[in-house]
PDB file of C-alpha atoms in Angstrom:
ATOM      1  CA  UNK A   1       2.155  11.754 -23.422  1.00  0.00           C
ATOM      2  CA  UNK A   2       5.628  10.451 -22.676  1.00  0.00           C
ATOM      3  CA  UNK A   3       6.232   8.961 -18.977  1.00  0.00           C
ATOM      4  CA  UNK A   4       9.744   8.217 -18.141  1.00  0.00           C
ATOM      5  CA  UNK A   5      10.385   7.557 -22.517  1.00  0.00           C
ATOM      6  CA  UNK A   6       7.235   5.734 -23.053  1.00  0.00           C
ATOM      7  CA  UNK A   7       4.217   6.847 -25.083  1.00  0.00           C
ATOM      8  CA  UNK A   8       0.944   6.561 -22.319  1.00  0.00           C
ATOM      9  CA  UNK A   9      -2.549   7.810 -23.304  1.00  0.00           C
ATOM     10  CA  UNK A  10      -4.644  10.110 -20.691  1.00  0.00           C
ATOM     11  CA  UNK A  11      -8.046  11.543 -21.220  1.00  0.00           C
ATOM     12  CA  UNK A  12      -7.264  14.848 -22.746  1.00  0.00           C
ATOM     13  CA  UNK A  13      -9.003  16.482 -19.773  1.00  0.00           C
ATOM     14  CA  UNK A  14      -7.238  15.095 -17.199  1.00  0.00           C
ATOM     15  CA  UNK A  15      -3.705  16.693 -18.929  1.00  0.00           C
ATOM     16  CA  UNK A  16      -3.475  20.081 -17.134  1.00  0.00           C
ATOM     17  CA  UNK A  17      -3.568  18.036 -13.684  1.00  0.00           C
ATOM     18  CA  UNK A  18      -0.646  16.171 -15.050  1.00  0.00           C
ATOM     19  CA  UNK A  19       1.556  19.191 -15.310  1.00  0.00           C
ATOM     20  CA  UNK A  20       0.763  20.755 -11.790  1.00  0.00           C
ATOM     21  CA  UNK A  21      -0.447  17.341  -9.904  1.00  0.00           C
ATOM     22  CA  UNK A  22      -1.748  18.586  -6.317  1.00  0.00           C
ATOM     23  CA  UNK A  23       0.185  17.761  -3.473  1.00  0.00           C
ATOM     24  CA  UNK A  24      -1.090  14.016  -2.076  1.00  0.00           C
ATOM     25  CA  UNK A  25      -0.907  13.622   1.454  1.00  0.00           C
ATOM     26  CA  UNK A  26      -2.347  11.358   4.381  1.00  0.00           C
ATOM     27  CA  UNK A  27      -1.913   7.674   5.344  1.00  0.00           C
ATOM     28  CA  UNK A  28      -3.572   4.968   3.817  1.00  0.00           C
ATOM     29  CA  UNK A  29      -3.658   1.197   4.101  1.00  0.00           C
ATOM     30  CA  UNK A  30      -4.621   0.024   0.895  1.00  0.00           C
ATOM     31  CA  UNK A  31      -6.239  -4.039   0.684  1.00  0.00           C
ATOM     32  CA  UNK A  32      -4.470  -6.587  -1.560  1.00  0.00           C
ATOM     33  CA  UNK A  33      -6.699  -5.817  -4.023  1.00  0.00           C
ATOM     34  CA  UNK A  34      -7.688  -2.158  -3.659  1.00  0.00           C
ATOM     35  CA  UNK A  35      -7.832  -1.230  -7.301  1.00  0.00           C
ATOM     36  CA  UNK A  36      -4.989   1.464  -7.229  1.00  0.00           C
ATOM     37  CA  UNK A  37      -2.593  -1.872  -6.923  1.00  0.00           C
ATOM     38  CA  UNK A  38      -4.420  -3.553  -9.514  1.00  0.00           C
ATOM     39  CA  UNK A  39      -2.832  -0.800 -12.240  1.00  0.00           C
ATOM     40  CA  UNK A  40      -0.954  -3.104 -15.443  1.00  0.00           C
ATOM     41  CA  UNK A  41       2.319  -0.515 -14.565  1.00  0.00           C
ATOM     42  CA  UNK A  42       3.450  -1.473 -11.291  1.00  0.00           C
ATOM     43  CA  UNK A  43       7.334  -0.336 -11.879  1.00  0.00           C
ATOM     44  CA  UNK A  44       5.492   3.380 -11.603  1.00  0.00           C
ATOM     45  CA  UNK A  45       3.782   2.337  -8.419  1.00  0.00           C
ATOM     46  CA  UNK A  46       6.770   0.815  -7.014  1.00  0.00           C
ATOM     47  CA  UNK A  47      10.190   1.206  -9.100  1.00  0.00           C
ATOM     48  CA  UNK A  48      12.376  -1.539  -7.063  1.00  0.00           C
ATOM     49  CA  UNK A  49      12.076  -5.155  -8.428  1.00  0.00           C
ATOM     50  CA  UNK A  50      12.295  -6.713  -5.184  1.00  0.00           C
ATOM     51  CA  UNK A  51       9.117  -5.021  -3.397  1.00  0.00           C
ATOM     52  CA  UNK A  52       7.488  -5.381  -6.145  1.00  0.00           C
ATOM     53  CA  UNK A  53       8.067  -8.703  -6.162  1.00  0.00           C
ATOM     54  CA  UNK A  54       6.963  -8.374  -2.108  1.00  0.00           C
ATOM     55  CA  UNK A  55       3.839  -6.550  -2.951  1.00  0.00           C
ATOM     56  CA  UNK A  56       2.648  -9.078  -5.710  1.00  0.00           C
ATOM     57  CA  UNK A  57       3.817 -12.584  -4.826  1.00  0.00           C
ATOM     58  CA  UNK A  58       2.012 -15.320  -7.365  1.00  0.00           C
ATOM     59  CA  UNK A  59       0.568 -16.016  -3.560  1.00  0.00           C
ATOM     60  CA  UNK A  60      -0.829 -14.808  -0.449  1.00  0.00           C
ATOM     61  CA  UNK A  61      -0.854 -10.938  -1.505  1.00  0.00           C
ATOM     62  CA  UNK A  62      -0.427  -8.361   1.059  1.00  0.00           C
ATOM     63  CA  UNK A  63      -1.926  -4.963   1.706  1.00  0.00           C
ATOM     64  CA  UNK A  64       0.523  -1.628   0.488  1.00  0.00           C
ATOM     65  CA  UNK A  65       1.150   1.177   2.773  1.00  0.00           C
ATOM     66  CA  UNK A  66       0.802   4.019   1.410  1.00  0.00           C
ATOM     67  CA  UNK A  67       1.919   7.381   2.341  1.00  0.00           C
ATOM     68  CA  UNK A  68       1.372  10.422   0.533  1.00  0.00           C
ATOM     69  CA  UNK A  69       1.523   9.419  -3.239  1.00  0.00           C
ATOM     70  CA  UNK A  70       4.549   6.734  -2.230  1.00  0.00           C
ATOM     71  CA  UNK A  71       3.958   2.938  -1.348  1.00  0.00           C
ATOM     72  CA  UNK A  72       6.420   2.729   1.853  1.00  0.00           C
ATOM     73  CA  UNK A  73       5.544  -0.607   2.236  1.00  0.00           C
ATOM     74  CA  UNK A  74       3.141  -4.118   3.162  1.00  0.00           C
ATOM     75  CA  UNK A  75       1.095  -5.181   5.593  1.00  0.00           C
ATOM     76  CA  UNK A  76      -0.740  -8.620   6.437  1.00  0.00           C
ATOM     77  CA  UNK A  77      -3.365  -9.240   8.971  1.00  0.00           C
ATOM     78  CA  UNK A  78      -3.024 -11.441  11.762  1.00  0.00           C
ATOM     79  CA  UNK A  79      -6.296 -12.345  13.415  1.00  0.00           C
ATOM     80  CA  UNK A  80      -7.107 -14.421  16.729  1.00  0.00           C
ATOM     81  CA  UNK A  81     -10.645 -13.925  17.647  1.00  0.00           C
ATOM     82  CA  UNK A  82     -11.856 -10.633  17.810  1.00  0.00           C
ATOM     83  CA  UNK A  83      -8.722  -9.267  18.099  1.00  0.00           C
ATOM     84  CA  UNK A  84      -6.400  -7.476  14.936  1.00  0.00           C
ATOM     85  CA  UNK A  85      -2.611  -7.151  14.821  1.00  0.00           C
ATOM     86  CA  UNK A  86      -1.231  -5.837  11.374  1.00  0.00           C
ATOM     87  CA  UNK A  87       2.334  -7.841  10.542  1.00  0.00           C
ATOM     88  CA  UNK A  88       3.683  -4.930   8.816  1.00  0.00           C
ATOM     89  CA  UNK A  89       6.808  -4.349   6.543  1.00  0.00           C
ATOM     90  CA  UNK A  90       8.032  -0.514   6.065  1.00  0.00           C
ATOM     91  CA  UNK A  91      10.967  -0.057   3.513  1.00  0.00           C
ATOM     92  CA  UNK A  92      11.323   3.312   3.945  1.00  0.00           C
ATOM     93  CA  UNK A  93      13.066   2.833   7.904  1.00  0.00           C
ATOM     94  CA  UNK A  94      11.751   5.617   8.978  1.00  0.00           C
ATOM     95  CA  UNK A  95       9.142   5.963  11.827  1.00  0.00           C
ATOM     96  CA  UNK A  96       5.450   4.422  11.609  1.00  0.00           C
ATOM     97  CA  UNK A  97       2.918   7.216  10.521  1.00  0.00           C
ATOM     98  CA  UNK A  98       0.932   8.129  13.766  1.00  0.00           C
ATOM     99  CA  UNK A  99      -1.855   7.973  11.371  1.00  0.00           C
ATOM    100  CA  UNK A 100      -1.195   4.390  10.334  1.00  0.00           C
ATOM    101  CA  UNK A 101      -2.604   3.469  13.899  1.00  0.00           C
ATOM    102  CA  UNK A 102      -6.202   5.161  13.239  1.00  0.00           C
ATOM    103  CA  UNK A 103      -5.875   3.272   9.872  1.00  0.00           C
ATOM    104  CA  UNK A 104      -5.474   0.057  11.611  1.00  0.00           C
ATOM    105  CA  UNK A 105      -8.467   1.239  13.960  1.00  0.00           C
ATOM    106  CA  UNK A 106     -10.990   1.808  11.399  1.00  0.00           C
ATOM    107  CA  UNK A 107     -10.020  -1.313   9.500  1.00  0.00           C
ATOM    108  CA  UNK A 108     -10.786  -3.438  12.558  1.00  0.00           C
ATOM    109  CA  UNK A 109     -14.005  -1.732  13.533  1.00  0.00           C
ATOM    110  CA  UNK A 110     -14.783  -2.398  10.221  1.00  0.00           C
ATOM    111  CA  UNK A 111     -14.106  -6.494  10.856  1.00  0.00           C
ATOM    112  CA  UNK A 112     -16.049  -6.410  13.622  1.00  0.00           C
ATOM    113  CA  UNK A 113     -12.500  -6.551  15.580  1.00  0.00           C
ATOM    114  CA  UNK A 114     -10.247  -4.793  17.902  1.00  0.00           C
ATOM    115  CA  UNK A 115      -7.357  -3.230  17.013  1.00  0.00           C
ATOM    116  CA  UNK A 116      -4.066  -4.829  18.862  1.00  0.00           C
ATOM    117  CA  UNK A 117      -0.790  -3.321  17.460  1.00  0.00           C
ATOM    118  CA  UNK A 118       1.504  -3.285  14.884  1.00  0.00           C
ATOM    119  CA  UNK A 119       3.965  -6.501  14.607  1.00  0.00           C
ATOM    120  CA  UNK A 120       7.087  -5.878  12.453  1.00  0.00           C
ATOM    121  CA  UNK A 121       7.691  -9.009   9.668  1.00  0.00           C
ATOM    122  CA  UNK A 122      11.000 -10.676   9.585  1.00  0.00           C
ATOM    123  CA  UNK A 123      13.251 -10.169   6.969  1.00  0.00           C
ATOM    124  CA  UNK A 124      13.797 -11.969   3.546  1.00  0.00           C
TER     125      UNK A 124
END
């Protein structure tokens, strides 16, 4: 199978899924090393050089947002105590996901924390 002019192999019965793929929706952040990110083709994941470059630094790797089937952007957690704040980046510019907060909710309860808020990153 040919993706964008270069021969990739899939299990032959996973084919038919590849030419009617089922809508993806929902909200979704996804740990530096959640193994979706850990895929060897990461201009398919995320086609601009830069935020890829963002998304897997040689250091200090952060967390993707994902929405849908589309990484929007990164996220890094801040802790102090038993409180959570998510330093996030979005490259989209649109709007946070209202889901993205019961993300951030879940992944705290889930560190034994509290949730506190979104804090936007500062720019390159």
């Amino acid at each position: 199978m040919a993706v964008d002019g270069e021969l990739r192999q899939i299990l032959a019965a996973d084919a038919d899924g590849l030419q009617a793929p089922a809508e993806v929706g929902g909200v979704r952040l996804l740990g530096a090393f959640d193994p979706w990110l850990q895929a060897r083709d990461r201009e398919l994941l995320v086609p601009d050089a830069a935020r890829r470059r963002q998304l897997w630094p040689v250091l200090g790797r952060p967390g993707a947002i994902l929405v849908g089937a589309e990484v929007t952007g990164a996220w890094r957690p801040r802790s102090s105590g038993k409180r959570l704040r998510l330093q996030i980046e979005t490259w989209t510019g649109d709007d946070l996901p209202s889901e993205l907060g019961d993300q951030a909710e879940q992944l705290a309860e889930h560190r034994g924390q509290r949730f506190d808020g979104f804090t936007e990153a500062a720019g390159p």
